[in-house]
Short mmCIF file of C-alpha atoms in Angstrom, two decimals:
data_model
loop_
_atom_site.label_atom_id
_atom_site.label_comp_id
_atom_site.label_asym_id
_atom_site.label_seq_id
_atom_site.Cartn_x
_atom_site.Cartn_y
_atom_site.Cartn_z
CA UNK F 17 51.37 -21.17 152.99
CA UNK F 18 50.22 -23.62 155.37
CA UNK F 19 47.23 -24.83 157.50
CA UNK F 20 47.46 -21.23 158.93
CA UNK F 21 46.09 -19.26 156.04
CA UNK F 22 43.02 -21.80 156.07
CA UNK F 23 42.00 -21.51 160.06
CA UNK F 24 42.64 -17.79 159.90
CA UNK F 25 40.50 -17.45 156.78
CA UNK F 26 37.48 -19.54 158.98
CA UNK F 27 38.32 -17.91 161.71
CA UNK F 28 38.11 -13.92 160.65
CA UNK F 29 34.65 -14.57 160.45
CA UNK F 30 31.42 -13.97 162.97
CA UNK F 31 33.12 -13.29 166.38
CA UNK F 32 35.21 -10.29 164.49
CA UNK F 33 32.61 -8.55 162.07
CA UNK F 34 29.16 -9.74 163.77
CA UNK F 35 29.90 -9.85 167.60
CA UNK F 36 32.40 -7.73 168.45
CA UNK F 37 31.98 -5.08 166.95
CA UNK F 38 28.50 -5.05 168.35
CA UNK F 39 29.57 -5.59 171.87
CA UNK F 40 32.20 -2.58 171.36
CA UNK F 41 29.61 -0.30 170.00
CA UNK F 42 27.46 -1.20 172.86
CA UNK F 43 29.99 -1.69 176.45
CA UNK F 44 33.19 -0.13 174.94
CA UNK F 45 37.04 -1.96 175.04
CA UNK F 46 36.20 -3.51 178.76
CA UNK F 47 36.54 -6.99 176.95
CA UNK F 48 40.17 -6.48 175.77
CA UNK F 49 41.71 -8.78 178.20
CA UNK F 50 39.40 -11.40 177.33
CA UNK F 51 39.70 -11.36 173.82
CA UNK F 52 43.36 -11.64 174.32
CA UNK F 53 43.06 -14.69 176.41
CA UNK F 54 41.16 -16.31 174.65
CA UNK F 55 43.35 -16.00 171.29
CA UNK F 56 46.18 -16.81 173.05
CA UNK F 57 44.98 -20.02 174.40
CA UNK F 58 43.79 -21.11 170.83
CA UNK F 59 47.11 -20.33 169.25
CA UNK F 60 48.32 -22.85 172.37
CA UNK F 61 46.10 -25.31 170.80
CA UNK F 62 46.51 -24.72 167.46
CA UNK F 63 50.13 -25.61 167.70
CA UNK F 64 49.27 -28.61 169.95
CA UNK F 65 47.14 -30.26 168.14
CA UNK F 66 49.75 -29.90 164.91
CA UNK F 67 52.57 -31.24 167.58
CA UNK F 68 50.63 -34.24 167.44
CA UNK F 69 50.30 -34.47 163.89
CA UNK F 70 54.14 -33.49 163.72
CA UNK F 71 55.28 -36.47 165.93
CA UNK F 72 52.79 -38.96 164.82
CA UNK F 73 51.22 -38.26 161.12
CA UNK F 74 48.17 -38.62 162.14
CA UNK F 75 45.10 -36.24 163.48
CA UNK F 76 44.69 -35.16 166.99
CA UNK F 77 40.95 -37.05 167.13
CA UNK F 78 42.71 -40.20 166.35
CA UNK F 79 44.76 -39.71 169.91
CA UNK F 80 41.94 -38.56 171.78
CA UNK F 81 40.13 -41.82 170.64
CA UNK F 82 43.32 -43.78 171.83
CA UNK F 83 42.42 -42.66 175.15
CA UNK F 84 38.92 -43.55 175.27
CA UNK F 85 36.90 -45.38 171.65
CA UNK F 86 33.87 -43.79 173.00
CA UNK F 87 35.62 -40.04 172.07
CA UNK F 88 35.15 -41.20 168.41
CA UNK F 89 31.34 -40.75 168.90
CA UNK F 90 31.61 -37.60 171.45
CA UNK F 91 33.89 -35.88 169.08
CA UNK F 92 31.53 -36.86 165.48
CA UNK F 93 28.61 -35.00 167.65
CA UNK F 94 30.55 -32.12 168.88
CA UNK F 95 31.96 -31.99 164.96
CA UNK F 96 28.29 -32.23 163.43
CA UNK F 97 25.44 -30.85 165.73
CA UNK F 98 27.01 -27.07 166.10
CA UNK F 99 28.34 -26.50 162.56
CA UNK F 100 25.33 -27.71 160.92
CA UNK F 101 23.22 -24.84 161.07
CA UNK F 102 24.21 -22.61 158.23
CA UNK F 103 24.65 -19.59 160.02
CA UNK F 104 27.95 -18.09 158.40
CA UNK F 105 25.82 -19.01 154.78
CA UNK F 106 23.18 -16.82 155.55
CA UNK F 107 25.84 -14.27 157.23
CA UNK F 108 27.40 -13.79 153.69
CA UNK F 109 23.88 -14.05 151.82
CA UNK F 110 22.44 -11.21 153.95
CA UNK F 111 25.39 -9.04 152.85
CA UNK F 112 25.22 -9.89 148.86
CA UNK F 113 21.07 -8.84 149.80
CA UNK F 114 22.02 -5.15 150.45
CA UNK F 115 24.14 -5.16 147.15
CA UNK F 116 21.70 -7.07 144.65
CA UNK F 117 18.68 -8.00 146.58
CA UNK F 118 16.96 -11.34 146.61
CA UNK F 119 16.02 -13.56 149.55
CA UNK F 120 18.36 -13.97 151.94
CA UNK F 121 17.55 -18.18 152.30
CA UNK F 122 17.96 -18.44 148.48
CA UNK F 123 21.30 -16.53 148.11
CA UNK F 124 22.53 -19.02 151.26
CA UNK F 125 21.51 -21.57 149.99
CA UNK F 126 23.45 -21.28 146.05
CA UNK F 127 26.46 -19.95 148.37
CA UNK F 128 26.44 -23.33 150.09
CA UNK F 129 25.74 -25.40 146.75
CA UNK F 130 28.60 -23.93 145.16
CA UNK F 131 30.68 -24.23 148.24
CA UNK F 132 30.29 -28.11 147.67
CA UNK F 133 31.35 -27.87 144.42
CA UNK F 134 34.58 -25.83 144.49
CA UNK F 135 35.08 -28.87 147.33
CA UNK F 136 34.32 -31.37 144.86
CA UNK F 137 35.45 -30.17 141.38
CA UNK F 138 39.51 -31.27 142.49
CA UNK F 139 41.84 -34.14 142.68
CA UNK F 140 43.57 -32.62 145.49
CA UNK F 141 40.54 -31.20 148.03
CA UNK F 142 43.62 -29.51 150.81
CA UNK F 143 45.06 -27.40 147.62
CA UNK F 144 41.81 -26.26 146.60
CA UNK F 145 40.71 -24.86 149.78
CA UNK F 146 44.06 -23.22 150.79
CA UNK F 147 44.20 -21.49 147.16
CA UNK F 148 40.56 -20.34 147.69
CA UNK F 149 41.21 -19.20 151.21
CA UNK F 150 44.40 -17.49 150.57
CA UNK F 151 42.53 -15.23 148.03
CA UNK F 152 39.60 -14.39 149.86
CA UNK F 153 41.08 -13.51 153.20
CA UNK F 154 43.72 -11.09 151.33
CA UNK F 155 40.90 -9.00 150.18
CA UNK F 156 39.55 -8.98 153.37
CA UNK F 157 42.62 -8.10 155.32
CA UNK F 158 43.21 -5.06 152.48
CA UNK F 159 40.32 -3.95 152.50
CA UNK F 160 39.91 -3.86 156.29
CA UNK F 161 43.30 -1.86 156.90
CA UNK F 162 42.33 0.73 153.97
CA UNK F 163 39.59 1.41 156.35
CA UNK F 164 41.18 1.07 159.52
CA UNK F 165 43.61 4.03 158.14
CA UNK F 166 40.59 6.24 156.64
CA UNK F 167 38.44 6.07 160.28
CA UNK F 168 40.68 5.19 163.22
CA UNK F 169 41.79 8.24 164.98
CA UNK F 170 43.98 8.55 167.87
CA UNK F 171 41.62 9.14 170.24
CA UNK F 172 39.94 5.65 169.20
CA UNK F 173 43.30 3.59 169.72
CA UNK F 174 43.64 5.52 173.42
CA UNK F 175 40.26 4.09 174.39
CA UNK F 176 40.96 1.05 173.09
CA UNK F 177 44.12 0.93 174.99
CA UNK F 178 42.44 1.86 178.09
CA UNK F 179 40.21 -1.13 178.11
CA UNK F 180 43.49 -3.04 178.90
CA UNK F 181 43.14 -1.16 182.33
CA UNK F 182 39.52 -2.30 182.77
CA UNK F 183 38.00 -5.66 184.37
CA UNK F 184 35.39 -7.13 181.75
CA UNK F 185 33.59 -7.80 185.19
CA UNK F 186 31.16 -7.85 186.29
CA UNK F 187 29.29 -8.54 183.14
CA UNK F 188 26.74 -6.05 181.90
CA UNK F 189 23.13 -7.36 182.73
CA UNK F 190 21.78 -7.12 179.40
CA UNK F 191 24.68 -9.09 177.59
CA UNK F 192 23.65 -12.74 177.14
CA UNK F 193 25.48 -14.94 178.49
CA UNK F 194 25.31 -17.38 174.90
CA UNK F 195 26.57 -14.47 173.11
CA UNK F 196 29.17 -13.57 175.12
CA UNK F 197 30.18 -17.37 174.53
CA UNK F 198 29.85 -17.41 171.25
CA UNK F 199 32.29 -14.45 170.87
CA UNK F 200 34.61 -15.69 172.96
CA UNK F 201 35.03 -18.97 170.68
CA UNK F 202 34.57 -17.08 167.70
CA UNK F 203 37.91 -15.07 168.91
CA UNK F 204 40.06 -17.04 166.41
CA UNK F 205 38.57 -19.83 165.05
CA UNK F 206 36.44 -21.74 167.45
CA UNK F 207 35.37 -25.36 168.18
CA UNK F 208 36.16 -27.96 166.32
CA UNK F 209 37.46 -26.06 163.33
CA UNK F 210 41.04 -25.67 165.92
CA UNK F 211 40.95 -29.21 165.94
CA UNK F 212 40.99 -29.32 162.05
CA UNK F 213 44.43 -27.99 162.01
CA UNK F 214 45.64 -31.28 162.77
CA UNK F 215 44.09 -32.46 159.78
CA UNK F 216 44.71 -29.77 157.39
CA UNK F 217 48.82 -29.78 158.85
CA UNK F 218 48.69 -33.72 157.66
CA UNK F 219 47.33 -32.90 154.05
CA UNK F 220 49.93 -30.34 153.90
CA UNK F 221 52.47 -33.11 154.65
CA UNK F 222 54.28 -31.82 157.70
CA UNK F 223 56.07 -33.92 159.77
CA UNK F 224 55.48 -37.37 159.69
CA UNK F 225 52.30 -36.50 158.73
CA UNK F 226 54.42 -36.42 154.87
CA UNK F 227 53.77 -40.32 154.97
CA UNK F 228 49.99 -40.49 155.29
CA UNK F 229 47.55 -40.51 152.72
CA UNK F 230 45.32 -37.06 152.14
CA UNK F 231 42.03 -36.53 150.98
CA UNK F 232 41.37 -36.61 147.50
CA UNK F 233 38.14 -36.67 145.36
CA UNK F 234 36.73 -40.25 145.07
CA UNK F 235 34.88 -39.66 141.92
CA UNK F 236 39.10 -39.47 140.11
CA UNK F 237 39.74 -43.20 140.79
CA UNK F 238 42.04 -42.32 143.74
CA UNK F 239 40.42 -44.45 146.81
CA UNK F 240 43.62 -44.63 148.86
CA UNK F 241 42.55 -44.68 152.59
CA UNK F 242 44.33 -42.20 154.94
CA UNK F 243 45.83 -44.13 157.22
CA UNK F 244 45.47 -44.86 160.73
CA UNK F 245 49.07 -46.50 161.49
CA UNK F 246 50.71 -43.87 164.19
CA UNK F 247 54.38 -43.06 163.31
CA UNK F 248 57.08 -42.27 165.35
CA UNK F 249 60.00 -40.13 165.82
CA UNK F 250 63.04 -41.95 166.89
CA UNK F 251 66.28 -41.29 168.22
CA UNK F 252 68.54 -42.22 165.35
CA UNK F 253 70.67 -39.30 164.15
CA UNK F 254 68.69 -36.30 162.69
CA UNK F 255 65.25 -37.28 163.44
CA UNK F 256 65.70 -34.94 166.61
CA UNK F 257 67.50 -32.02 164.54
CA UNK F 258 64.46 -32.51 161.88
CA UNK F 259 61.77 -32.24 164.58
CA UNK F 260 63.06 -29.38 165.85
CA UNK F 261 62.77 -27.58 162.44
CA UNK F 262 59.31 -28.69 161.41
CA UNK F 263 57.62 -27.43 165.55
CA UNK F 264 59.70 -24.18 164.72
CA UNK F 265 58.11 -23.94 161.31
CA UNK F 266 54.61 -24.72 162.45
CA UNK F 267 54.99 -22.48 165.27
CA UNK F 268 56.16 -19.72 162.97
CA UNK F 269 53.24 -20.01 160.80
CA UNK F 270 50.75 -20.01 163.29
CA UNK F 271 52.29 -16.53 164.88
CA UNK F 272 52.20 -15.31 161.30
CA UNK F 273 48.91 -16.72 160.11
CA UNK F 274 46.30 -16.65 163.09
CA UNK F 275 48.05 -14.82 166.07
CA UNK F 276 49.06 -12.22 164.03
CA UNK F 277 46.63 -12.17 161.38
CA UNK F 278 43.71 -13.02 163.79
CA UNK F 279 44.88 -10.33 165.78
CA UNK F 280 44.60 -7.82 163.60
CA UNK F 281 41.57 -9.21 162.04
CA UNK F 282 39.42 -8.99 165.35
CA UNK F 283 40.61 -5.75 166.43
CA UNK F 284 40.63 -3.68 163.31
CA UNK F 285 36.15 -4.30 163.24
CA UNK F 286 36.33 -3.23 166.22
CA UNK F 287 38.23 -0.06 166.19
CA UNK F 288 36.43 0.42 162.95
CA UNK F 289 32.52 0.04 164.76
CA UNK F 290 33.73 2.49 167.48
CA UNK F 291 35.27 5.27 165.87
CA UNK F 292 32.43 5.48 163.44
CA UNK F 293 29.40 4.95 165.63
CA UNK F 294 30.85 5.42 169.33
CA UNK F 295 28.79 3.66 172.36
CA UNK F 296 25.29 4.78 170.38
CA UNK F 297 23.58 1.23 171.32
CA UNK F 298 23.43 0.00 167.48
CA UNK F 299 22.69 -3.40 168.74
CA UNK F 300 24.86 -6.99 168.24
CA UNK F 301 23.77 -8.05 165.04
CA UNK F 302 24.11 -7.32 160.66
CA UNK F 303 22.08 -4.38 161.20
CA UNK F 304 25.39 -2.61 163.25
CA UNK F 305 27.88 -3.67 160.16
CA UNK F 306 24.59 -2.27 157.79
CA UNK F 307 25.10 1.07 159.41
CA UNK F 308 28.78 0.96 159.10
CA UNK F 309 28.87 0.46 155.12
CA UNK F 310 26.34 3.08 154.95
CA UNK F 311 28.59 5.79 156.94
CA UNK F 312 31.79 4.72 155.09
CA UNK F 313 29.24 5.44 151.74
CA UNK F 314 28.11 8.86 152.71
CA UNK F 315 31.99 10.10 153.92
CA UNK F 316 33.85 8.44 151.19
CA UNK F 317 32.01 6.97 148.04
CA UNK F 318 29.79 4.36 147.13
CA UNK F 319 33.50 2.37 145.88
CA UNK F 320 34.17 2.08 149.71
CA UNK F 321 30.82 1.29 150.70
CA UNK F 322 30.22 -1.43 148.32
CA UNK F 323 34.41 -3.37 148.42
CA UNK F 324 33.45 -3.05 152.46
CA UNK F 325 30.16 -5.18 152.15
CA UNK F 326 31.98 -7.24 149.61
CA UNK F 327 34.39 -7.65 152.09
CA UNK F 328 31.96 -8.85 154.53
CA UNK F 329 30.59 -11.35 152.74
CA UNK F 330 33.77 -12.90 152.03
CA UNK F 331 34.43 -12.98 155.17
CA UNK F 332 31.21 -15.14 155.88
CA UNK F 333 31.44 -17.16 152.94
CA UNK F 334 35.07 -17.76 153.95
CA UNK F 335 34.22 -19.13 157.60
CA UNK F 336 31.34 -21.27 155.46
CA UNK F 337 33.77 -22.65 153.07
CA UNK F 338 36.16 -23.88 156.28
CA UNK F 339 33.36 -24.78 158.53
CA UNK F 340 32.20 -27.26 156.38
CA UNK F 341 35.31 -28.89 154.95
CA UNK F 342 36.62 -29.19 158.68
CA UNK F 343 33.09 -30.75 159.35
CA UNK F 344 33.36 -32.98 156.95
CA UNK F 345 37.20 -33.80 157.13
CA UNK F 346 36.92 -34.91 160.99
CA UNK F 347 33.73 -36.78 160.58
CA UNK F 348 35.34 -38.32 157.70
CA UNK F 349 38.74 -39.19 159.81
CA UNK F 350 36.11 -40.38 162.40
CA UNK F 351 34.22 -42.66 161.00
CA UNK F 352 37.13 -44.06 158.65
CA UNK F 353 38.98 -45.27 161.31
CA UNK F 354 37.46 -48.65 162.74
CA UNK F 355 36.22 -49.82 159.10
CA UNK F 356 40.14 -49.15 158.04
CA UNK F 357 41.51 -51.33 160.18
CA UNK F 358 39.25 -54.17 159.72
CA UNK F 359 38.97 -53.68 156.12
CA UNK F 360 42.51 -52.97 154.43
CA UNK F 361 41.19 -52.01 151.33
CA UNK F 362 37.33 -50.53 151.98
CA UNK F 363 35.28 -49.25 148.82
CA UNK F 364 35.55 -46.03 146.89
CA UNK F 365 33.13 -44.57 149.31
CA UNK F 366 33.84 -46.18 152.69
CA UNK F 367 37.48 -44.79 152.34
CA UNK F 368 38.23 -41.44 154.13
CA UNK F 369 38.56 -39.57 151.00
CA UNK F 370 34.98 -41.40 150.12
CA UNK F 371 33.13 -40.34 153.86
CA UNK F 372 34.65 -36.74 153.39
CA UNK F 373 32.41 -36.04 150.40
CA UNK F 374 29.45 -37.84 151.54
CA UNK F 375 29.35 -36.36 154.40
CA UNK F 376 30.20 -32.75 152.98
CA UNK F 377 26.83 -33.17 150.78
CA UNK F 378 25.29 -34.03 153.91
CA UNK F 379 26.09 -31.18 155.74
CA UNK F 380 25.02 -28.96 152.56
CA UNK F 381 21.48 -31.01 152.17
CA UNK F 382 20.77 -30.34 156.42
CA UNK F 383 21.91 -26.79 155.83
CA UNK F 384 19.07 -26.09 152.41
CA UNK F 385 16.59 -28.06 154.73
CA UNK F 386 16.94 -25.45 157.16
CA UNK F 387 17.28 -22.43 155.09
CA UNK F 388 14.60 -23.63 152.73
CA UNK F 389 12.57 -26.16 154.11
CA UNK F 390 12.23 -24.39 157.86
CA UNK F 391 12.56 -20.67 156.71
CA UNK F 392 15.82 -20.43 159.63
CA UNK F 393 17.91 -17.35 158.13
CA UNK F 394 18.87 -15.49 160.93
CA UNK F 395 22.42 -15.59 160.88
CA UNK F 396 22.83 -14.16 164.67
CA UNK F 397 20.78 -16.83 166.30
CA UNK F 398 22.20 -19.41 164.11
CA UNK F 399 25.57 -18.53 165.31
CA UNK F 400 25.14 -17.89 168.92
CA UNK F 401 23.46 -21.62 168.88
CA UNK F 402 26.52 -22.85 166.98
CA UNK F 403 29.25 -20.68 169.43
CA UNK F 404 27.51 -22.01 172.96
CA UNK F 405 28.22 -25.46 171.78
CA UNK F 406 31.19 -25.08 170.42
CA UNK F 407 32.36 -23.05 173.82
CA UNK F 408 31.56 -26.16 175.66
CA UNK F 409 33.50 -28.41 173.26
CA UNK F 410 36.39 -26.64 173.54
CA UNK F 411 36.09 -27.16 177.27
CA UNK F 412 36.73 -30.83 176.47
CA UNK F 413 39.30 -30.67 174.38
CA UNK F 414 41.39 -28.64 175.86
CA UNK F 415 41.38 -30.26 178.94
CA UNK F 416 41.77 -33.45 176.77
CA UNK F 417 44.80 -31.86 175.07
CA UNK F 418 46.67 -31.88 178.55
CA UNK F 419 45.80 -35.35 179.16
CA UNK F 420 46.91 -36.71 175.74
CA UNK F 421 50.37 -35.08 176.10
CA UNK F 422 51.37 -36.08 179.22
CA UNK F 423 50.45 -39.70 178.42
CA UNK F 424 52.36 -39.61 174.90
CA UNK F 425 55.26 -38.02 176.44
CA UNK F 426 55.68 -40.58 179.31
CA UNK F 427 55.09 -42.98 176.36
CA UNK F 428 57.99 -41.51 174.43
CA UNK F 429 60.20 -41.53 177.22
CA UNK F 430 59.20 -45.30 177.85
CA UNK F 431 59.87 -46.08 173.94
CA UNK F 432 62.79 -43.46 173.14
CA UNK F 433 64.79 -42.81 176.57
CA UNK F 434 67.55 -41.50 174.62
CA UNK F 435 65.58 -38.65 173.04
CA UNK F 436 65.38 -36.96 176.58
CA UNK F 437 65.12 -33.00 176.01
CA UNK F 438 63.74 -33.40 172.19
CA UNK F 439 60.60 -36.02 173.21
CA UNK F 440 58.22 -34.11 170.85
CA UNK F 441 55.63 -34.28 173.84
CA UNK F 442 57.88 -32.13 176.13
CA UNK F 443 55.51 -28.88 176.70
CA UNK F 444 56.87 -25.55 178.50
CA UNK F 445 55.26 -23.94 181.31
CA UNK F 446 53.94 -21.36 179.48
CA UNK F 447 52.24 -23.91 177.12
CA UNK F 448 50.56 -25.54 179.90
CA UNK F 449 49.56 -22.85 181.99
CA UNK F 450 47.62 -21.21 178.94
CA UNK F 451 46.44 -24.49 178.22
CA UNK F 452 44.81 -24.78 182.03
CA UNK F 453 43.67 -20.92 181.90
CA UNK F 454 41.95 -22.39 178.59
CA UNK F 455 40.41 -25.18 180.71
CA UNK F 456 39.48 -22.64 183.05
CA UNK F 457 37.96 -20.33 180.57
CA UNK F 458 35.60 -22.21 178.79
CA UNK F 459 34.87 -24.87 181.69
CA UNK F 460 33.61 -21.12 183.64
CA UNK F 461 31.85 -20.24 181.06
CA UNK F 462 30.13 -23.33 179.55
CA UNK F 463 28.82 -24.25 183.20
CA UNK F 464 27.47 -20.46 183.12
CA UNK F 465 25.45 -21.22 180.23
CA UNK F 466 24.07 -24.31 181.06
CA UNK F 467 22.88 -23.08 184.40
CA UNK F 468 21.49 -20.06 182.88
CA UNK F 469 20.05 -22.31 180.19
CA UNK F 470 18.23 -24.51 183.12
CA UNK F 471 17.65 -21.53 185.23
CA UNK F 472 15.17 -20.03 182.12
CA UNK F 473 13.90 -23.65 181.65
CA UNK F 474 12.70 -23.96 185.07
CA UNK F 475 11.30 -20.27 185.06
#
């Protein structure tokens, strides 16, 4: 397992059970090529942003804040201000409501308490999460193919297939523009949580990244301070011959992990909200998946019904569980940085390790605020807030991403002339040309929502 089985775990989460399938239900498979784009492009930058970690130990943030020290503070906002509304929390919560009952805001709110505590109850926090991923998005991806095979006729996969032949424009009238944002990030992970698999690839140790430090819980003893010293592949024999394994390995998990797994983890809602409930206008929301668990009760059993709104909610509580340890792990890795370098040996808590888990319980006290202090539980809302920004972060990054490599590679070729094909910088042309279609994507749609955003302002 790898950094993989975490981002797919986040990332089979809103966009596949909450928006898509709504959009299906509502405008049929004229979104296909879309959805394919845009997981292709964040497999591209998946696997980037580990290159970096794979040539240089440390996270991708750290480079984009070599470029410019101002990023550091661009990057903590665009890390912070979308994830902190606990949307995915009260996702999961609603589900557990139609099995045991309850309020909704109370149920999110012990989901994201004990979150923080399965966070904070190891010595190693990488292990913990990837254990508690793995397990969670298994059931999920079991349960979804048992009822992919019980409801997904033919006739369903030849419409789907037919939406290949289709132009998702124009766009229908009556489809927000924010939504359709939000499911675009949410196709695959989304934000800021791709960026995390940078730092989840250097707690895993691979690459260079097996001589940095990794988060660990504070409260142990352990107060080692990830470093912020870049390393650096050279050209003396077998550094090129081990590079080349380790970008083959972390490409291989990522087509394993998210490009397949994500794959099959967006379309199989999908096909599963259509064949059941057709173009019948059910809406883009929890009431659609509602309808769903009720169907699969009436044709099948209540067994079905209830493992498929289990399913559900791990699927929610799964994105929560990622969403905030990426949060926290690149606000940590953020913040850490400049007191690191001018302090070689900081406190307990002003280490990375230290920031991680203050800022984790940070995230979790905002979150009850809202949920309890506000009365916010509306997980759709909550999410299409947290996808717009995100859509317009990943804007940035990507086009960041381009930047970053060329500069490191012209670096490398500068430093390490004699590394010439294997500089670990060296992209195809398929890399970058779904890395500029990703520019393109999100840059078109981010100014789209802004300018509808202003245009209803001004109204």
């Amino acid at each position: 397992m790898g950094p993989g089985v975490i981002l797919i775990a986040t990332a089979v989460g809103s966009g596949e059970i909450l928006f898509w399938p709504g959009i299906v239900a509502n405008y049929g498979f004229q979104f296909v090529w879309l959805i394919l784009t845009a997981l292709t492009c964040q497999y591209v930058l998946n696997t980037e942003f580990v290159r970096y970690t794979l040539a240089t130990g440390e996270p991708v943030v750290a480079g984009y804040v070599r470029l410019w020290r101002g990023f550091r503070w661009v990057f903590l906002a665009a890390t912070i201000l979308p994830w902190v509304w606990p949307g995915w929390a009260t996702g999961g919560a609603q589900a557990l409501q139609w099995l045991f009952g309850g309020e909704v805001r109370w149920i999110a709110a012990a989901s994201l308490v004990i979150i923080g505590l399965l966070l904070s109850s190891t010595r190693l926090v990488y292990r913990a999460l990837e254990t508690a991923q793995a397990w969670m998005i298994g059931y999920v991806l079991v349960v979804l193919a048992l009822v992919t095979a019980l409801v997904v006729r033919p006739d369903t996969l030849a419409v789907a297939a037919g939406g290949l032949a289709r132009s998702p424009l124009p766009f229908p009238p009556d489809l927000a523009l924010p939504t359709l944002l939000a499911a675009l990030v949410f196709c695959g992970a989304g934000g800021t949580i791709n960026l995390a698999t940078s730092n989840w690839a250097r707690d895993k140790g691979f690459g260079l990244a097996a001589h940095a430090s990794k988060i660990v819980n504070p409260l142990t003893g352990a107060t080692q301070a990830t470093g912020t010293a870049l390393f650096r592949l050279t050209a003396e024999p077998g550094q090129a011959a081990l590079w080349r394994r380790w970008w083959a390995l972390a490409r291989r998990e990522q087509q394993v992990t998210f490009l397949l797994g994500g794959a099959f983890g967006l379309t199989a809602p999908m096909l599963i909200a259509y064949a059941m409930v057709g173009e019948k206008g059910l809406g883009v929301g929890l009431d659609a998946v509602r309808a769903q668990a009720q169907q699969l009760g009436a044709q099948f059993g209540a067994w079905l019904q209830v493992g498929f709104v289990i399913a559900v909610a791990a699927i929610f509580l799964t994105s929560a569980l990622g969403v905030l340890d990426h949060a926290a792990r690149l606000a940590a890795s953020l913040l850490a940085q400049p007191k690191e370098r001018l302090e070689p040996e900081p406190g307990r808590w002003r280490t990375e390790s230290g920031l991680y888990f203050l800022v984790l319980w940070g995230l979790i006290a905002v979150g009850l605020v809202i949920l309890l202090g506000f009365n916010v539980a509306d997980p759709p809302a909550l999410l299409t807030i947290a996808g717009a920004l995100s859509g317009i972060v990943m804007f940035v990054y990507a086009a960041l991403t381009l930047v970053l490599n060329i500069r490191m590679r012209r670096a490398m070729d500068r430093i390490e002339p004699a590394l010439g094909g294997d500089n670990p910088f060296r992209m195809s042309w398929p890399r970058t040309l779904f890395l500029t279609v990703g520019v393109a994507l999100y840059g078109a749609l981010s100014i789209a929502v802004i300018q509808d955003a202003l245009a209803k302002a001004a109204a």
